[in-house]
Amino acid sequence: MSRRSAVPSSSKPGLFAALLLAGLFAMPLTGWGTPPASPSWMQLSAEQRAALAPLAHDWDRYSPAKKQQMLNLVDDYQGLDAVQRQRMQQRLKSWSELTPQQQEEARNNWKHLQELPPAERAAAIDRLKAHSATTP
């Protein structure tokens, strides 16, 4: 007894194409134009390198998570005016010049500042602004 296909032969090419497309969409997209999880400095676009230029020297030593965090800044950078872009790059440069211990201390200070009641936080920020205005 021969088995006959339940699908008419005239629709088999269309069915095959549909199955092929479904298979392609089900496949992971790794290697198909997705950015690497931990791109090297040279794998960054010119736009990304321009925004993150102060980090160029240390970029390839950053962890994948740190790189992604920094790449998220690029979108913000694109929306800034020239003065704001310069300020952001100066802050990135200053941060990159800190030792790991200094960076950890800055993170702890920021965390502590965020935990303060609003009035105390505002007063602390005012003191920091006054101090930074007098410090070169």
XYZ file of N, CA, C and O in Angstrom:
544
model
N 0.842 -1.147 0.000
C 0.000 0.000 0.000
C 0.902 1.229 0.000
O 1.772 1.368 0.833
N 0.711 2.118 -0.939
C 1.550 3.303 -1.016
C 0.925 4.414 -0.200
O -0.284 4.543 -0.119
N 1.794 5.178 0.369
C 1.328 6.301 1.176
C 1.290 7.530 0.296
O 2.227 7.854 -0.395
N 0.218 8.202 0.343
C 0.076 9.443 -0.416
C 0.233 10.610 0.557
O -0.231 10.550 1.689
N 0.849 11.635 0.095
C 1.025 12.825 0.924
C -0.308 13.509 1.124
O -1.127 13.574 0.220
N -0.519 14.030 2.301
C -1.741 14.763 2.603
C -1.687 16.158 1.987
O -2.686 16.840 1.905
N -0.490 16.598 1.548
C -0.336 17.918 0.946
C -0.235 17.731 -0.550
O 0.554 16.932 -1.039
N -1.050 18.432 -1.322
C -0.961 18.314 -2.768
C 0.435 18.691 -3.246
O 1.073 19.580 -2.696
N 0.910 18.032 -4.292
C 2.268 18.253 -4.776
C 2.475 19.675 -5.265
O 3.575 20.189 -5.210
N 1.444 20.332 -5.722
C 1.609 21.697 -6.218
C 1.930 22.671 -5.089
O 2.499 23.720 -5.317
N 1.580 22.354 -3.842
C 1.857 23.272 -2.736
C 3.112 22.887 -1.963
O 3.505 23.583 -1.045
N 3.777 21.797 -2.314
C 4.985 21.377 -1.596
C 6.115 22.398 -1.684
O 6.755 22.662 -0.675
N 6.380 23.042 -2.824
C 7.449 24.049 -2.830
C 7.137 25.214 -1.889
O 8.009 25.720 -1.192
N 5.900 25.655 -1.822
C 5.531 26.745 -0.917
C 5.665 26.325 0.527
O 6.110 27.096 1.382
N 5.284 25.092 0.817
C 5.402 24.561 2.168
C 6.864 24.466 2.561
O 7.254 24.851 3.668
N 7.688 24.000 1.636
C 9.118 23.890 1.895
C 9.709 25.264 2.204
O 10.467 25.432 3.156
N 9.353 26.274 1.419
C 9.866 27.624 1.632
C 9.415 28.161 2.996
O 10.193 28.784 3.714
N 8.167 27.904 3.351
C 7.656 28.370 4.641
C 8.395 27.701 5.788
O 8.754 28.352 6.777
N 8.635 26.408 5.677
C 9.368 25.686 6.719
C 10.815 26.175 6.818
O 11.358 26.326 7.918
N 11.417 26.446 5.673
C 12.793 26.935 5.655
C 12.872 28.294 6.347
O 13.740 28.529 7.193
N 11.946 29.196 6.019
C 11.940 30.507 6.661
C 11.681 30.397 8.162
O 12.300 31.087 8.965
N 10.754 29.523 8.524
C 10.472 29.338 9.946
C 11.719 28.847 10.676
O 12.021 29.281 11.788
N 12.443 27.948 10.050
C 13.682 27.441 10.642
C 14.729 28.522 10.783
O 15.439 28.604 11.785
N 14.823 29.398 9.784
C 15.802 30.473 9.854
C 15.475 31.447 10.979
O 16.355 31.912 11.691
N 14.193 31.763 11.141
C 13.814 32.688 12.204
C 13.952 32.056 13.579
O 14.099 32.757 14.565
N 13.919 30.745 13.641
C 14.052 30.066 14.928
C 15.511 29.932 15.344
O 15.805 29.698 16.501
N 16.436 30.101 14.384
C 17.855 29.950 14.679
C 18.362 31.154 15.456
O 17.894 32.269 15.253
N 19.336 30.946 16.346
C 19.922 32.087 17.043
C 20.615 32.996 16.036
O 21.141 32.528 15.033
N 20.624 34.279 16.312
C 21.184 35.238 15.379
C 22.667 35.489 15.599
O 23.234 36.369 14.986
N 23.308 34.754 16.437
C 24.720 34.948 16.704
C 25.500 34.856 15.412
O 25.352 33.926 14.637
N 26.327 35.854 15.195
C 27.152 35.864 14.008
C 26.450 36.432 12.790
O 27.025 36.509 11.729
N 25.229 36.876 12.901
C 24.489 37.413 11.761
C 24.283 38.896 11.924
O 23.176 39.397 11.917
N 25.334 39.612 12.142
C 25.244 41.047 12.241
C 24.970 41.576 13.641
O 24.837 42.764 13.821
N 24.872 40.700 14.616
C 24.676 41.180 15.978
C 26.023 41.632 16.520
O 27.052 41.050 16.198
N 26.033 42.672 17.325
C 27.309 43.139 17.846
C 27.893 42.134 18.825
O 27.158 41.439 19.518
N 29.215 42.032 18.855
C 29.836 41.106 19.802
C 29.520 41.530 21.232
O 29.355 42.710 21.517
N 29.440 40.566 22.110
C 29.128 40.842 23.510
C 30.229 41.667 24.168
O 29.970 42.444 25.065
N 31.451 41.485 23.708
C 32.582 42.206 24.273
C 33.468 42.712 23.125
O 34.548 42.176 22.881
N 33.008 43.749 22.425
C 33.762 44.200 21.248
C 35.103 44.823 21.629
O 35.220 45.481 22.664
N 36.094 44.592 20.798
C 37.377 45.259 20.986
C 37.214 46.714 20.555
O 36.216 47.079 19.925
N 38.181 47.541 20.875
C 38.105 48.956 20.503
C 37.949 49.104 18.993
O 37.156 49.915 18.515
N 38.651 48.304 18.233
C 38.603 48.422 16.771
C 37.284 47.913 16.181
O 36.973 48.215 15.042
N 36.523 47.139 16.935
C 35.225 46.664 16.460
C 34.124 47.699 16.669
O 33.036 47.544 16.130
N 34.412 48.745 17.423
C 33.423 49.789 17.650
C 33.288 50.643 16.395
O 34.235 50.800 15.622
N 32.112 51.218 16.210
C 31.904 52.125 15.079
C 32.668 53.419 15.348
O 33.064 53.712 16.486
N 32.861 54.200 14.312
C 33.539 55.485 14.461
C 32.774 56.368 15.441
O 33.382 57.083 16.256
N 31.464 56.310 15.390
C 30.615 57.088 16.296
C 30.841 56.666 17.754
O 30.966 57.505 18.644
N 30.920 55.358 17.988
C 31.149 54.858 19.342
C 32.537 55.242 19.835
O 32.712 55.654 20.986
N 33.544 55.109 18.971
C 34.906 55.468 19.373
C 35.013 56.957 19.684
O 35.707 57.348 20.616
N 34.310 57.796 18.920
C 34.353 59.238 19.184
C 33.749 59.552 20.546
O 34.308 60.336 21.312
N 32.625 58.939 20.850
C 31.957 59.206 22.129
C 32.768 58.690 23.311
O 32.804 59.314 24.367
N 33.413 57.553 23.123
C 34.121 56.897 24.228
C 35.636 57.086 24.160
O 36.384 56.370 24.828
N 36.080 58.057 23.383
C 37.515 58.276 23.163
C 38.344 58.312 24.441
O 39.445 57.740 24.468
N 37.880 58.926 25.523
C 38.708 58.944 26.744
C 38.986 57.546 27.315
O 39.886 57.381 28.127
N 38.221 56.559 26.897
C 38.383 55.206 27.426
C 39.221 54.303 26.511
O 39.422 53.133 26.819
N 39.680 54.838 25.397
C 40.368 54.033 24.387
C 41.529 53.227 24.957
O 41.693 52.046 24.639
N 42.327 53.858 25.800
C 43.529 53.200 26.325
C 43.206 51.940 27.121
O 43.944 50.951 27.076
N 42.108 51.952 27.852
C 41.774 50.834 28.730
C 40.646 49.953 28.207
O 40.318 48.944 28.829
N 40.025 50.317 27.102
C 38.816 49.641 26.616
C 38.955 48.124 26.558
O 38.087 47.387 27.034
N 40.012 47.636 25.971
C 40.137 46.193 25.757
C 40.350 45.412 27.057
O 40.266 44.189 27.061
N 40.588 46.112 28.162
C 40.726 45.437 29.455
C 39.418 45.388 30.230
O 39.321 44.706 31.243
N 38.392 46.102 29.753
C 37.107 46.124 30.450
C 36.384 44.791 30.314
O 36.524 44.096 29.311
N 35.585 44.484 31.309
C 34.755 43.275 31.251
C 33.641 43.497 30.231
O 33.310 44.637 29.902
N 33.053 42.409 29.725
C 31.928 42.558 28.786
C 30.795 43.408 29.366
O 30.225 44.244 28.662
N 30.485 43.236 30.640
C 29.403 44.016 31.257
C 29.750 45.501 31.287
O 28.897 46.354 31.022
N 30.988 45.821 31.612
C 31.422 47.216 31.654
C 31.380 47.831 30.257
O 30.962 48.984 30.091
N 31.784 47.059 29.255
C 31.736 47.564 27.880
C 30.303 47.875 27.461
O 30.032 48.918 26.867
N 29.390 46.982 27.789
C 27.990 47.221 27.432
C 27.444 48.449 28.154
O 26.695 49.237 27.583
N 27.833 48.615 29.408
C 27.412 49.783 30.180
C 27.913 51.062 29.506
O 27.175 52.039 29.370
N 29.145 51.066 29.076
C 29.715 52.236 28.416
C 29.083 52.466 27.040
O 28.831 53.604 26.650
N 28.799 51.386 26.329
C 28.156 51.525 25.021
C 26.756 52.118 25.145
O 26.287 52.814 24.238
N 26.106 51.865 26.264
C 24.785 52.461 26.487
C 24.872 53.986 26.572
O 23.891 54.677 26.283
N 26.018 54.507 26.963
C 26.200 55.956 27.041
C 26.229 56.609 25.669
O 25.934 57.799 25.539
N 26.584 55.847 24.649
C 26.715 56.416 23.309
C 25.389 56.995 22.829
O 25.355 58.073 22.240
N 24.284 56.314 23.111
C 22.977 56.836 22.708
C 22.706 58.171 23.389
O 22.213 59.112 22.758
N 23.029 58.269 24.678
C 22.853 59.528 25.398
C 23.746 60.615 24.794
O 23.332 61.756 24.625
N 24.967 60.243 24.473
C 25.956 61.179 23.927
C 25.447 61.822 22.641
O 25.623 63.019 22.424
N 24.798 61.034 21.805
C 24.321 61.550 20.525
C 23.283 62.654 20.696
O 23.159 63.523 19.841
N 22.549 62.648 21.796
C 21.522 63.646 22.031
C 22.017 64.906 22.735
O 21.225 65.807 23.014
N 23.299 64.978 23.019
C 23.847 66.121 23.753
C 24.356 67.203 22.803
O 24.783 66.908 21.683
N 24.350 68.445 23.307
C 24.955 69.518 22.513
C 26.477 69.460 22.729
O 26.984 68.662 23.522
N 27.213 70.323 22.038
C 28.677 70.266 22.061
C 29.252 70.446 23.464
O 30.194 69.752 23.853
N 28.686 71.372 24.237
C 29.183 71.615 25.600
C 28.938 70.392 26.477
O 29.816 69.972 27.242
N 27.767 69.803 26.376
C 27.435 68.620 27.172
C 28.305 67.435 26.760
O 28.729 66.650 27.609
N 28.578 67.311 25.468
C 29.457 66.220 24.997
C 30.850 66.378 25.589
O 31.460 65.411 26.041
N 31.345 67.607 25.588
C 32.676 67.860 26.135
C 32.707 67.524 27.629
O 33.660 66.916 28.117
N 31.651 67.911 28.351
C 31.572 67.622 29.788
C 31.549 66.110 30.023
O 32.237 65.599 30.915
N 30.767 65.402 29.220
C 30.685 63.949 29.388
C 32.041 63.298 29.132
O 32.480 62.431 29.899
N 32.737 63.741 28.094
C 34.045 63.155 27.807
C 35.061 63.502 28.897
O 35.894 62.666 29.245
N 34.971 64.701 29.456
C 35.875 65.068 30.557
C 35.620 64.174 31.766
O 36.544 63.732 32.431
N 34.345 63.899 32.030
C 34.016 63.030 33.170
C 34.498 61.599 32.925
O 34.993 60.948 33.841
N 34.349 61.121 31.697
C 34.864 59.784 31.372
C 36.382 59.749 31.544
O 36.929 58.776 32.066
N 37.053 60.805 31.103
C 38.510 60.871 31.227
C 38.913 60.874 32.702
O 39.801 60.125 33.108
N 38.236 61.712 33.497
C 38.549 61.778 34.929
C 38.338 60.425 35.595
O 39.147 59.984 36.405
N 37.231 59.768 35.240
C 36.930 58.456 35.818
C 37.999 57.440 35.434
O 38.461 56.661 36.269
N 38.404 57.448 34.170
C 39.384 56.463 33.708
C 40.749 56.664 34.352
O 41.554 55.730 34.407
N 41.006 57.878 34.852
C 42.288 58.159 35.497
C 42.323 57.763 36.971
O 43.383 57.753 37.586
N 41.163 57.436 37.540
C 41.117 57.000 38.935
C 41.651 55.579 39.062
O 41.498 54.758 38.153
N 42.240 55.295 40.196
C 42.671 53.924 40.471
C 41.426 53.086 40.766
O 40.368 53.646 41.103
N 41.528 51.770 40.686
C 40.367 50.935 41.040
C 39.857 51.218 42.462
O 38.649 51.220 42.697
N 40.758 51.494 43.385
C 40.347 51.795 44.752
C 39.567 53.115 44.802
O 38.561 53.226 45.508
N 40.030 54.107 44.065
C 39.333 55.388 44.024
C 37.954 55.242 43.366
O 36.994 55.874 43.801
N 37.884 54.424 42.340
C 36.589 54.188 41.695
C 35.615 53.525 42.658
O 34.446 53.888 42.727
N 36.112 52.557 43.419
C 35.264 51.879 44.405
C 34.794 52.861 45.478
O 33.628 52.846 45.883
N 35.695 53.728 45.925
C 35.323 54.737 46.920
C 34.256 55.686 46.351
O 33.285 56.025 47.032
N 34.416 56.078 45.089
C 33.427 56.959 44.456
C 32.071 56.263 44.349
O 31.026 56.879 44.603
N 32.075 54.976 43.996
C 30.813 54.224 43.930
C 30.135 54.169 45.303
O 28.921 54.339 45.418
N 30.928 53.909 46.339
C 30.379 53.843 47.700
C 29.824 55.200 48.137
O 28.762 55.270 48.758
N 30.548 56.272 47.805
C 30.071 57.615 48.139
C 28.758 57.914 47.423
O 27.847 58.495 48.007
N 28.667 57.536 46.149
C 27.440 57.755 45.384
C 26.281 56.974 45.996
O 25.179 57.507 46.154
N 26.545 55.744 46.360
C 25.498 54.917 46.977
C 25.025 55.559 48.281
O 23.822 55.650 48.539
N 25.968 56.011 49.075
C 25.617 56.658 50.345
C 24.807 57.933 50.089
O 23.815 58.195 50.774
N 25.213 58.717 49.105
C 24.501 59.948 48.768
C 23.052 59.649 48.378
O 22.132 60.357 48.783
N 22.845 58.585 47.616
C 21.497 58.225 47.174
C 20.616 57.759 48.324
O 19.385 57.822 48.228
N 21.228 57.294 49.404
C 20.464 56.805 50.552
C 20.066 57.917 51.520
O 19.258 57.695 52.420
N 20.630 59.118 51.332
C 20.315 60.236 52.227
C 18.897 60.749 51.972
O 18.397 60.663 50.846
N 18.272 61.299 53.012
C 16.973 61.960 52.797
C 17.158 63.119 51.799
O 18.254 63.699 51.717
N 16.129 63.477 51.065
C 16.261 64.498 50.012
C 16.915 65.804 50.453
O 17.770 66.346 49.741
N 16.552 66.329 51.611
C 17.130 67.602 52.068
C 18.627 67.464 52.337
O 19.425 68.331 51.946
N 19.018 66.376 52.985
C 20.442 66.147 53.260
C 21.214 65.914 51.967
O 22.352 66.370 51.828
N 20.605 65.193 51.042
C 21.248 64.925 49.752
C 21.484 66.245 49.013
O 22.567 66.479 48.479
N 20.470 67.113 48.983
C 20.612 68.406 48.307
C 21.723 69.231 48.937
O 22.528 69.867 48.237
N 21.792 69.237 50.279
C 22.840 69.989 50.976
C 24.219 69.419 50.649
O 25.176 70.175 50.416
N 24.330 68.098 50.603
C 25.616 67.466 50.286
C 26.031 67.797 48.851
O 27.205 68.075 48.588
N 25.083 67.784 47.933
C 25.386 68.112 46.532
C 25.828 69.568 46.423
O 26.788 69.882 45.703
N 25.172 70.464 47.158
C 25.577 71.868 47.158
C 27.004 72.027 47.670
O 27.798 72.803 47.120
N 27.343 71.293 48.726
C 28.716 71.345 49.259
C 29.719 70.827 48.226
O 30.799 71.415 48.045
N 29.365 69.740 47.531
C 30.252 69.207 46.502
C 30.445 70.202 45.360
O 31.561 70.375 44.851
N 29.369 70.852 44.954
C 29.461 71.843 43.869
C 30.346 73.012 44.289
O 31.164 73.492 43.519
N 30.165 73.472 45.529
C 30.969 74.578 46.030
C 32.446 74.179 46.093
O 33.327 74.948 45.706
N 32.696 72.958 46.530
C 34.070 72.469 46.622
C 34.693 72.336 45.226
O 35.835 72.745 45.022
N 33.939 71.770 44.261
C 34.492 71.580 42.928
C 34.690 72.904 42.203
O 35.556 73.019 41.338
N 33.917 73.947 42.583
C 34.083 75.272 41.973
C 35.396 75.925 42.416
O 35.978 76.713 41.689
N 35.867 75.559 43.596
C 37.103 76.152 44.110
C 38.314 75.299 43.832
O 39.454 75.746 43.993
N 38.095 74.063 43.389
C 39.199 73.146 43.081
C 39.442 73.122 41.575
O 38.506 72.981 40.805
N 40.715 73.284 41.168
C 40.994 73.269 39.715
C 40.743 71.940 39.071
O 40.732 70.926 39.568
